[in-house]
């Protein structure tokens, strides 16, 4: 496990961070005691914590693979988090080695680790940026050098919008990103939900994230589905109707076996920009 003497510049050790908490949920090593203590408070009331994280991670990987199979060769992964197994560029470039991937996150630790991982890879880049500032993020030179905005792009907002409160207008933010993308682009999105979850668990999660570097704002299925308004949702799996699904269900070879307590904490979907 990383310890305080290894802290990159700009990292706040007085508060847990969503990126480092998620890293810990996935069994990673890029987290600190304050993150581990916070995560264990959640685990005490949400024993399926790792399942939640891995079900969401599986959605990301399956969504990227499906989009790459559909011919998408450019990906912007906003709120990418700390690098772990089978990252976006690895999934996309397994389909086409020339696929280009831009990672963005507002946590300085993410940039430090991502740059080390991506060193020597000309078709990937990582930037520090805030999801709430679409024009600034998309206007950064590294983005403009890597991404061709005349060609379709996949925008990945995976497990990040639940850190955006209503006062920051998440639907409006999505619209501002999509306005910059050409028709035929895609949005892949996942979001935590409080639907049917125990009030005690929700109180503990709220307490942990309210003291972290970002609060968590869980939303209902209908609210999450509303993020795709005006887009063409894909079916979560063969034989299903277009729509949102639990994270374990989307793209699963066997949706029944993929259903789990952890999966039911996250709704997700993939949609085409008409």
PDB file of C-alpha atoms in Angstrom:
ATOM      1  CA  UNK A   1       0.000   0.000   0.000  1.00  0.00           C
ATOM      2  CA  UNK A   2       1.168   3.531  -0.723  1.00  0.00           C
ATOM      3  CA  UNK A   3       2.058   5.453   2.416  1.00  0.00           C
ATOM      4  CA  UNK A   4       2.169   9.208   3.102  1.00  0.00           C
ATOM      5  CA  UNK A   5       5.800   9.674   2.105  1.00  0.00           C
ATOM      6  CA  UNK A   6       4.846   8.748  -1.484  1.00  0.00           C
ATOM      7  CA  UNK A   7       2.216  11.460  -1.894  1.00  0.00           C
ATOM      8  CA  UNK A   8       2.259  13.249  -5.293  1.00  0.00           C
ATOM      9  CA  UNK A   9       2.074  17.062  -5.203  1.00  0.00           C
ATOM     10  CA  UNK A  10      -1.427  18.442  -4.696  1.00  0.00           C
ATOM     11  CA  UNK A  11      -2.880  15.386  -2.938  1.00  0.00           C
ATOM     12  CA  UNK A  12      -4.891  16.168   0.203  1.00  0.00           C
ATOM     13  CA  UNK A  13      -4.169  13.608   2.922  1.00  0.00           C
ATOM     14  CA  UNK A  14      -6.724  15.129   5.273  1.00  0.00           C
ATOM     15  CA  UNK A  15      -9.654  13.841   3.213  1.00  0.00           C
ATOM     16  CA  UNK A  16     -10.487  10.617   1.441  1.00  0.00           C
ATOM     17  CA  UNK A  17     -10.894  10.974  -2.326  1.00  0.00           C
ATOM     18  CA  UNK A  18     -13.361   9.173  -4.609  1.00  0.00           C
ATOM     19  CA  UNK A  19     -10.567   8.012  -6.917  1.00  0.00           C
ATOM     20  CA  UNK A  20      -8.535   6.493  -4.078  1.00  0.00           C
ATOM     21  CA  UNK A  21     -11.618   4.980  -2.423  1.00  0.00           C
ATOM     22  CA  UNK A  22     -12.550   3.316  -5.713  1.00  0.00           C
ATOM     23  CA  UNK A  23      -8.972   2.082  -6.072  1.00  0.00           C
ATOM     24  CA  UNK A  24      -9.250   0.494  -2.635  1.00  0.00           C
ATOM     25  CA  UNK A  25     -12.615  -1.096  -3.452  1.00  0.00           C
ATOM     26  CA  UNK A  26     -10.950  -2.726  -6.475  1.00  0.00           C
ATOM     27  CA  UNK A  27      -8.069  -4.030  -4.396  1.00  0.00           C
ATOM     28  CA  UNK A  28      -5.564  -1.452  -5.643  1.00  0.00           C
ATOM     29  CA  UNK A  29      -2.527  -0.072  -3.852  1.00  0.00           C
ATOM     30  CA  UNK A  30      -2.765   3.633  -4.660  1.00  0.00           C
ATOM     31  CA  UNK A  31      -4.626   4.750  -1.542  1.00  0.00           C
ATOM     32  CA  UNK A  32      -3.809   5.991   1.949  1.00  0.00           C
ATOM     33  CA  UNK A  33      -4.891   5.225   5.517  1.00  0.00           C
ATOM     34  CA  UNK A  34      -7.632   7.869   5.453  1.00  0.00           C
ATOM     35  CA  UNK A  35      -9.123   6.214   2.358  1.00  0.00           C
ATOM     36  CA  UNK A  36      -8.931   2.717   3.815  1.00  0.00           C
ATOM     37  CA  UNK A  37     -10.519   3.801   7.094  1.00  0.00           C
ATOM     38  CA  UNK A  38     -13.360   5.504   5.220  1.00  0.00           C
ATOM     39  CA  UNK A  39     -13.903   2.508   2.966  1.00  0.00           C
ATOM     40  CA  UNK A  40     -14.053   0.130   5.907  1.00  0.00           C
ATOM     41  CA  UNK A  41     -16.808   2.228   7.479  1.00  0.00           C
ATOM     42  CA  UNK A  42     -18.832   1.664   4.328  1.00  0.00           C
ATOM     43  CA  UNK A  43     -17.954  -2.027   4.136  1.00  0.00           C
ATOM     44  CA  UNK A  44     -19.367  -2.524   7.639  1.00  0.00           C
ATOM     45  CA  UNK A  45     -22.857  -1.789   6.286  1.00  0.00           C
ATOM     46  CA  UNK A  46     -22.285  -2.626   2.591  1.00  0.00           C
ATOM     47  CA  UNK A  47     -20.436  -5.957   2.532  1.00  0.00           C
ATOM     48  CA  UNK A  48     -20.865  -6.172  -1.245  1.00  0.00           C
ATOM     49  CA  UNK A  49     -18.571  -3.159  -1.702  1.00  0.00           C
ATOM     50  CA  UNK A  50     -16.042  -4.913  -3.971  1.00  0.00           C
ATOM     51  CA  UNK A  51     -18.869  -6.399  -6.016  1.00  0.00           C
ATOM     52  CA  UNK A  52     -20.267  -2.896  -6.629  1.00  0.00           C
ATOM     53  CA  UNK A  53     -16.897  -1.671  -7.879  1.00  0.00           C
ATOM     54  CA  UNK A  54     -16.136  -4.681 -10.048  1.00  0.00           C
ATOM     55  CA  UNK A  55     -19.624  -4.797 -11.557  1.00  0.00           C
ATOM     56  CA  UNK A  56     -19.179  -1.166 -12.575  1.00  0.00           C
ATOM     57  CA  UNK A  57     -15.684  -1.844 -13.870  1.00  0.00           C
ATOM     58  CA  UNK A  58     -17.022  -4.739 -15.913  1.00  0.00           C
ATOM     59  CA  UNK A  59     -19.609  -2.454 -17.493  1.00  0.00           C
ATOM     60  CA  UNK A  60     -16.888  -0.010 -18.522  1.00  0.00           C
ATOM     61  CA  UNK A  61     -14.841  -2.748 -20.153  1.00  0.00           C
ATOM     62  CA  UNK A  62     -17.795  -4.312 -21.986  1.00  0.00           C
ATOM     63  CA  UNK A  63     -19.080  -0.920 -23.142  1.00  0.00           C
ATOM     64  CA  UNK A  64     -15.679   0.113 -24.523  1.00  0.00           C
ATOM     65  CA  UNK A  65     -15.306  -3.226 -26.295  1.00  0.00           C
ATOM     66  CA  UNK A  66     -18.775  -2.956 -27.854  1.00  0.00           C
ATOM     67  CA  UNK A  67     -18.143   0.609 -29.014  1.00  0.00           C
ATOM     68  CA  UNK A  68     -14.788  -0.329 -30.486  1.00  0.00           C
ATOM     69  CA  UNK A  69     -16.476  -3.233 -32.268  1.00  0.00           C
ATOM     70  CA  UNK A  70     -18.974  -0.718 -33.682  1.00  0.00           C
ATOM     71  CA  UNK A  71     -16.080   1.227 -35.185  1.00  0.00           C
ATOM     72  CA  UNK A  72     -15.458   3.923 -32.569  1.00  0.00           C
ATOM     73  CA  UNK A  73     -11.765   4.746 -32.460  1.00  0.00           C
ATOM     74  CA  UNK A  74     -11.726   7.736 -30.076  1.00  0.00           C
ATOM     75  CA  UNK A  75     -12.585   7.680 -26.383  1.00  0.00           C
ATOM     76  CA  UNK A  76     -12.713  10.455 -23.789  1.00  0.00           C
ATOM     77  CA  UNK A  77     -12.832   8.925 -20.305  1.00  0.00           C
ATOM     78  CA  UNK A  78     -13.862  11.667 -17.846  1.00  0.00           C
ATOM     79  CA  UNK A  79     -13.464  10.888 -14.151  1.00  0.00           C
ATOM     80  CA  UNK A  80     -11.252   8.006 -15.186  1.00  0.00           C
ATOM     81  CA  UNK A  81      -9.903   7.264 -11.714  1.00  0.00           C
ATOM     82  CA  UNK A  82      -6.648   5.531 -10.902  1.00  0.00           C
ATOM     83  CA  UNK A  83      -5.292   3.002 -13.413  1.00  0.00           C
ATOM     84  CA  UNK A  84      -6.179  -0.610 -12.682  1.00  0.00           C
ATOM     85  CA  UNK A  85      -6.600  -3.830 -14.645  1.00  0.00           C
ATOM     86  CA  UNK A  86      -7.744  -3.723 -18.294  1.00  0.00           C
ATOM     87  CA  UNK A  87      -8.040   0.038 -18.638  1.00  0.00           C
ATOM     88  CA  UNK A  88      -9.998   1.823 -21.365  1.00  0.00           C
ATOM     89  CA  UNK A  89      -7.060   2.133 -23.758  1.00  0.00           C
ATOM     90  CA  UNK A  90      -6.153  -1.525 -23.311  1.00  0.00           C
ATOM     91  CA  UNK A  91      -9.686  -2.662 -24.139  1.00  0.00           C
ATOM     92  CA  UNK A  92     -10.058  -0.325 -27.120  1.00  0.00           C
ATOM     93  CA  UNK A  93      -6.595  -1.016 -28.502  1.00  0.00           C
ATOM     94  CA  UNK A  94      -7.158  -4.764 -28.268  1.00  0.00           C
ATOM     95  CA  UNK A  95      -9.775  -4.203 -30.985  1.00  0.00           C
ATOM     96  CA  UNK A  96      -7.730  -1.645 -32.916  1.00  0.00           C
ATOM     97  CA  UNK A  97      -4.183  -0.733 -31.817  1.00  0.00           C
ATOM     98  CA  UNK A  98      -4.679   2.717 -33.357  1.00  0.00           C
ATOM     99  CA  UNK A  99      -7.601   3.614 -31.081  1.00  0.00           C
ATOM    100  CA  UNK A 100      -7.027   6.883 -29.222  1.00  0.00           C
ATOM    101  CA  UNK A 101      -7.928   7.420 -25.559  1.00  0.00           C
ATOM    102  CA  UNK A 102      -7.931  10.606 -23.512  1.00  0.00           C
ATOM    103  CA  UNK A 103      -8.191  10.253 -19.728  1.00  0.00           C
ATOM    104  CA  UNK A 104      -9.350  13.170 -17.574  1.00  0.00           C
ATOM    105  CA  UNK A 105      -9.706  13.439 -13.801  1.00  0.00           C
ATOM    106  CA  UNK A 106      -9.552  16.224 -11.217  1.00  0.00           C
ATOM    107  CA  UNK A 107      -7.483  14.193  -8.735  1.00  0.00           C
ATOM    108  CA  UNK A 108      -3.754  15.032  -9.083  1.00  0.00           C
ATOM    109  CA  UNK A 109      -2.832  11.511  -8.016  1.00  0.00           C
ATOM    110  CA  UNK A 110      -4.631  10.112 -11.058  1.00  0.00           C
ATOM    111  CA  UNK A 111      -2.511  12.206 -13.418  1.00  0.00           C
ATOM    112  CA  UNK A 112       0.727  11.142 -11.747  1.00  0.00           C
ATOM    113  CA  UNK A 113      -0.062   7.439 -12.057  1.00  0.00           C
ATOM    114  CA  UNK A 114      -1.698   7.664 -15.480  1.00  0.00           C
ATOM    115  CA  UNK A 115       1.305   9.409 -17.014  1.00  0.00           C
ATOM    116  CA  UNK A 116       3.587   6.671 -15.723  1.00  0.00           C
ATOM    117  CA  UNK A 117       1.282   3.990 -17.155  1.00  0.00           C
ATOM    118  CA  UNK A 118       0.903   5.728 -20.515  1.00  0.00           C
ATOM    119  CA  UNK A 119       4.551   6.671 -21.052  1.00  0.00           C
ATOM    120  CA  UNK A 120       5.581   5.789 -24.589  1.00  0.00           C
ATOM    121  CA  UNK A 121       2.024   5.353 -25.835  1.00  0.00           C
ATOM    122  CA  UNK A 122       1.403   7.931 -28.611  1.00  0.00           C
ATOM    123  CA  UNK A 123      -2.327   7.234 -28.865  1.00  0.00           C
ATOM    124  CA  UNK A 124      -3.161   7.984 -25.222  1.00  0.00           C
ATOM    125  CA  UNK A 125      -2.983  11.018 -22.987  1.00  0.00           C
ATOM    126  CA  UNK A 126      -4.051  12.059 -19.484  1.00  0.00           C
ATOM    127  CA  UNK A 127      -5.010  15.494 -18.210  1.00  0.00           C
ATOM    128  CA  UNK A 128      -6.130  17.068 -14.961  1.00  0.00           C
ATOM    129  CA  UNK A 129      -9.532  18.663 -15.519  1.00  0.00           C
ATOM    130  CA  UNK A 130     -12.894  19.177 -13.852  1.00  0.00           C
ATOM    131  CA  UNK A 131     -15.981  17.467 -15.252  1.00  0.00           C
ATOM    132  CA  UNK A 132     -17.958  20.604 -14.413  1.00  0.00           C
ATOM    133  CA  UNK A 133     -15.969  22.639 -16.956  1.00  0.00           C
ATOM    134  CA  UNK A 134     -16.632  20.945 -20.330  1.00  0.00           C
ATOM    135  CA  UNK A 135     -15.311  23.684 -22.582  1.00  0.00           C
ATOM    136  CA  UNK A 136     -12.088  24.013 -20.586  1.00  0.00           C
ATOM    137  CA  UNK A 137     -11.585  20.246 -20.509  1.00  0.00           C
ATOM    138  CA  UNK A 138     -12.253  19.696 -24.208  1.00  0.00           C
ATOM    139  CA  UNK A 139     -10.214  22.759 -25.147  1.00  0.00           C
ATOM    140  CA  UNK A 140      -6.969  21.621 -23.548  1.00  0.00           C
ATOM    141  CA  UNK A 141      -4.145  21.255 -26.108  1.00  0.00           C
ATOM    142  CA  UNK A 142      -3.589  17.584 -25.253  1.00  0.00           C
ATOM    143  CA  UNK A 143      -7.225  16.870 -26.079  1.00  0.00           C
ATOM    144  CA  UNK A 144      -7.193  18.787 -29.359  1.00  0.00           C
ATOM    145  CA  UNK A 145      -3.956  17.104 -30.418  1.00  0.00           C
ATOM    146  CA  UNK A 146      -5.281  13.603 -29.759  1.00  0.00           C
ATOM    147  CA  UNK A 147      -9.006  13.757 -30.575  1.00  0.00           C
ATOM    148  CA  UNK A 148     -10.449  14.585 -34.002  1.00  0.00           C
ATOM    149  CA  UNK A 149     -13.802  16.221 -33.287  1.00  0.00           C
ATOM    150  CA  UNK A 150     -14.938  15.769 -36.884  1.00  0.00           C
ATOM    151  CA  UNK A 151     -15.060  12.007 -36.285  1.00  0.00           C
ATOM    152  CA  UNK A 152     -17.249  10.061 -33.802  1.00  0.00           C
ATOM    153  CA  UNK A 153     -16.098   9.985 -30.199  1.00  0.00           C
ATOM    154  CA  UNK A 154     -17.199   7.863 -27.246  1.00  0.00           C
ATOM    155  CA  UNK A 155     -17.692   9.964 -24.117  1.00  0.00           C
ATOM    156  CA  UNK A 156     -17.320   7.830 -20.991  1.00  0.00           C
ATOM    157  CA  UNK A 157     -18.902   9.154 -17.785  1.00  0.00           C
ATOM    158  CA  UNK A 158     -18.560   6.025 -15.682  1.00  0.00           C
ATOM    159  CA  UNK A 159     -19.282   6.289 -11.949  1.00  0.00           C
ATOM    160  CA  UNK A 160     -18.558  10.012 -11.928  1.00  0.00           C
ATOM    161  CA  UNK A 161     -21.869  11.904 -12.300  1.00  0.00           C
ATOM    162  CA  UNK A 162     -22.958  10.798  -8.829  1.00  0.00           C
ATOM    163  CA  UNK A 163     -20.344  13.244  -7.537  1.00  0.00           C
ATOM    164  CA  UNK A 164     -22.163  16.114  -9.259  1.00  0.00           C
ATOM    165  CA  UNK A 165     -25.009  17.726  -7.307  1.00  0.00           C
ATOM    166  CA  UNK A 166     -28.160  19.076  -8.913  1.00  0.00           C
ATOM    167  CA  UNK A 167     -26.901  22.615  -8.364  1.00  0.00           C
ATOM    168  CA  UNK A 168     -24.186  21.897 -10.965  1.00  0.00           C
ATOM    169  CA  UNK A 169     -26.813  20.746 -13.512  1.00  0.00           C
ATOM    170  CA  UNK A 170     -25.516  17.296 -14.533  1.00  0.00           C
ATOM    171  CA  UNK A 171     -27.940  17.059 -17.471  1.00  0.00           C
ATOM    172  CA  UNK A 172     -26.758  20.413 -18.729  1.00  0.00           C
ATOM    173  CA  UNK A 173     -23.140  19.310 -18.403  1.00  0.00           C
ATOM    174  CA  UNK A 174     -23.801  16.202 -20.486  1.00  0.00           C
ATOM    175  CA  UNK A 175     -25.432  18.367 -23.129  1.00  0.00           C
ATOM    176  CA  UNK A 176     -22.438  20.686 -23.287  1.00  0.00           C
ATOM    177  CA  UNK A 177     -20.097  17.735 -23.842  1.00  0.00           C
ATOM    178  CA  UNK A 178     -22.325  16.179 -26.481  1.00  0.00           C
ATOM    179  CA  UNK A 179     -22.691  19.508 -28.289  1.00  0.00           C
ATOM    180  CA  UNK A 180     -18.962  19.291 -29.009  1.00  0.00           C
ATOM    181  CA  UNK A 181     -19.225  15.790 -30.523  1.00  0.00           C
ATOM    182  CA  UNK A 182     -20.378  14.924 -34.061  1.00  0.00           C
ATOM    183  CA  UNK A 183     -23.389  12.718 -34.872  1.00  0.00           C
ATOM    184  CA  UNK A 184     -22.567   9.049 -34.534  1.00  0.00           C
ATOM    185  CA  UNK A 185     -20.728   9.631 -31.265  1.00  0.00           C
ATOM    186  CA  UNK A 186     -21.732   7.741 -28.125  1.00  0.00           C
ATOM    187  CA  UNK A 187     -22.298   8.327 -24.431  1.00  0.00           C
ATOM    188  CA  UNK A 188     -21.513   5.513 -21.964  1.00  0.00           C
ATOM    189  CA  UNK A 189     -22.644   6.356 -18.446  1.00  0.00           C
ATOM    190  CA  UNK A 190     -23.024   4.628 -15.088  1.00  0.00           C
ATOM    191  CA  UNK A 191     -24.388   6.107 -11.872  1.00  0.00           C
ATOM    192  CA  UNK A 192     -24.986   4.981  -8.302  1.00  0.00           C
ATOM    193  CA  UNK A 193     -28.577   4.558  -7.175  1.00  0.00           C
ATOM    194  CA  UNK A 194     -30.341   4.537  -3.821  1.00  0.00           C
ATOM    195  CA  UNK A 195     -33.275   2.559  -5.221  1.00  0.00           C
ATOM    196  CA  UNK A 196     -34.272  -0.204  -2.806  1.00  0.00           C
ATOM    197  CA  UNK A 197     -31.141   0.188  -0.649  1.00  0.00           C
ATOM    198  CA  UNK A 198     -31.100   0.134   3.155  1.00  0.00           C
ATOM    199  CA  UNK A 199     -31.396   3.614   4.753  1.00  0.00           C
ATOM    200  CA  UNK A 200     -28.606   2.835   7.233  1.00  0.00           C
ATOM    201  CA  UNK A 201     -26.195   1.990   4.413  1.00  0.00           C
ATOM    202  CA  UNK A 202     -27.108   5.177   2.581  1.00  0.00           C
ATOM    203  CA  UNK A 203     -26.541   7.264   5.719  1.00  0.00           C
ATOM    204  CA  UNK A 204     -23.074   5.800   6.217  1.00  0.00           C
ATOM    205  CA  UNK A 205     -22.120   6.346   2.569  1.00  0.00           C
ATOM    206  CA  UNK A 206     -23.383   9.915   2.730  1.00  0.00           C
ATOM    207  CA  UNK A 207     -21.408  10.501   5.916  1.00  0.00           C
ATOM    208  CA  UNK A 208     -18.186   9.177   4.404  1.00  0.00           C
ATOM    209  CA  UNK A 209     -18.391  11.119   1.158  1.00  0.00           C
ATOM    210  CA  UNK A 210     -19.564  14.313   2.829  1.00  0.00           C
ATOM    211  CA  UNK A 211     -16.145  14.380   4.519  1.00  0.00           C
ATOM    212  CA  UNK A 212     -14.261  13.364   1.361  1.00  0.00           C
ATOM    213  CA  UNK A 213     -13.115  15.623  -1.467  1.00  0.00           C
ATOM    214  CA  UNK A 214     -16.488  15.131  -3.201  1.00  0.00           C
ATOM    215  CA  UNK A 215     -20.004  14.369  -1.965  1.00  0.00           C
ATOM    216  CA  UNK A 216     -22.043  11.499  -3.427  1.00  0.00           C
ATOM    217  CA  UNK A 217     -25.526  12.072  -4.860  1.00  0.00           C
ATOM    218  CA  UNK A 218     -27.348   8.842  -5.646  1.00  0.00           C
ATOM    219  CA  UNK A 219     -30.279   9.065  -8.076  1.00  0.00           C
ATOM    220  CA  UNK A 220     -33.278   6.997  -9.134  1.00  0.00           C
ATOM    221  CA  UNK A 221     -33.536   4.848 -12.228  1.00  0.00           C
ATOM    222  CA  UNK A 222     -35.784   7.414 -13.901  1.00  0.00           C
ATOM    223  CA  UNK A 223     -33.380  10.247 -13.132  1.00  0.00           C
ATOM    224  CA  UNK A 224     -30.449   8.274 -14.542  1.00  0.00           C
ATOM    225  CA  UNK A 225     -32.412   7.263 -17.635  1.00  0.00           C
ATOM    226  CA  UNK A 226     -33.172  10.963 -18.126  1.00  0.00           C
ATOM    227  CA  UNK A 227     -29.488  11.632 -18.749  1.00  0.00           C
ATOM    228  CA  UNK A 228     -29.956   9.843 -22.096  1.00  0.00           C
ATOM    229  CA  UNK A 229     -32.908  11.948 -23.278  1.00  0.00           C
ATOM    230  CA  UNK A 230     -32.600  12.740 -26.986  1.00  0.00           C
ATOM    231  CA  UNK A 231     -30.123   9.911 -27.572  1.00  0.00           C
ATOM    232  CA  UNK A 232     -30.593   6.439 -29.049  1.00  0.00           C
ATOM    233  CA  UNK A 233     -30.087   3.931 -26.232  1.00  0.00           C
ATOM    234  CA  UNK A 234     -28.591   0.575 -27.147  1.00  0.00           C
ATOM    235  CA  UNK A 235     -30.076  -2.679 -25.860  1.00  0.00           C
ATOM    236  CA  UNK A 236     -28.125  -3.802 -22.785  1.00  0.00           C
ATOM    237  CA  UNK A 237     -27.754  -7.282 -24.281  1.00  0.00           C
ATOM    238  CA  UNK A 238     -29.034  -9.356 -27.182  1.00  0.00           C
ATOM    239  CA  UNK A 239     -32.778  -9.810 -27.134  1.00  0.00           C
ATOM    240  CA  UNK A 240     -33.473  -6.955 -24.694  1.00  0.00           C
ATOM    241  CA  UNK A 241     -35.189  -3.636 -25.346  1.00  0.00           C
ATOM    242  CA  UNK A 242     -33.064  -0.464 -25.465  1.00  0.00           C
ATOM    243  CA  UNK A 243     -32.679   1.142 -22.051  1.00  0.00           C
ATOM    244  CA  UNK A 244     -30.653   1.376 -18.880  1.00  0.00           C
ATOM    245  CA  UNK A 245     -29.726  -1.678 -16.842  1.00  0.00           C
ATOM    246  CA  UNK A 246     -27.916  -2.709 -13.695  1.00  0.00           C
ATOM    247  CA  UNK A 247     -24.152  -2.647 -14.182  1.00  0.00           C
ATOM    248  CA  UNK A 248     -23.726  -6.418 -14.061  1.00  0.00           C
ATOM    249  CA  UNK A 249     -26.519  -6.944 -16.590  1.00  0.00           C
ATOM    250  CA  UNK A 250     -25.300  -4.596 -19.335  1.00  0.00           C
ATOM    251  CA  UNK A 251     -23.435  -6.567 -21.986  1.00  0.00           C
ATOM    252  CA  UNK A 252     -23.409  -9.746 -19.915  1.00  0.00           C
ATOM    253  CA  UNK A 253     -23.272 -13.099 -21.706  1.00  0.00           C
ATOM    254  CA  UNK A 254     -25.631 -14.493 -19.095  1.00  0.00           C
ATOM    255  CA  UNK A 255     -27.654 -11.677 -17.492  1.00  0.00           C
ATOM    256  CA  UNK A 256     -29.245 -13.986 -14.922  1.00  0.00           C
ATOM    257  CA  UNK A 257     -25.923 -15.144 -13.510  1.00  0.00           C
ATOM    258  CA  UNK A 258     -24.535 -11.601 -13.562  1.00  0.00           C
ATOM    259  CA  UNK A 259     -27.284 -10.289 -11.276  1.00  0.00           C
ATOM    260  CA  UNK A 260     -25.870  -9.558  -7.821  1.00  0.00           C
ATOM    261  CA  UNK A 261     -26.363  -7.330  -4.792  1.00  0.00           C
ATOM    262  CA  UNK A 262     -23.404  -5.185  -5.893  1.00  0.00           C
ATOM    263  CA  UNK A 263     -24.651  -4.807  -9.451  1.00  0.00           C
ATOM    264  CA  UNK A 264     -27.955  -3.404  -8.188  1.00  0.00           C
ATOM    265  CA  UNK A 265     -26.242  -0.327  -6.737  1.00  0.00           C
ATOM    266  CA  UNK A 266     -25.447   1.032 -10.225  1.00  0.00           C
ATOM    267  CA  UNK A 267     -27.548   1.789 -13.308  1.00  0.00           C
ATOM    268  CA  UNK A 268     -25.819   2.211 -16.650  1.00  0.00           C
ATOM    269  CA  UNK A 269     -26.409   2.619 -20.356  1.00  0.00           C
ATOM    270  CA  UNK A 270     -24.829   3.361 -23.723  1.00  0.00           C
ATOM    271  CA  UNK A 271     -26.467   5.613 -26.286  1.00  0.00           C
ATOM    272  CA  UNK A 272     -25.737   6.977 -29.766  1.00  0.00           C
ATOM    273  CA  UNK A 273     -25.805  10.662 -30.604  1.00  0.00           C
ATOM    274  CA  UNK A 274     -28.190  11.041 -33.584  1.00  0.00           C
TER     275      UNK A 274
END
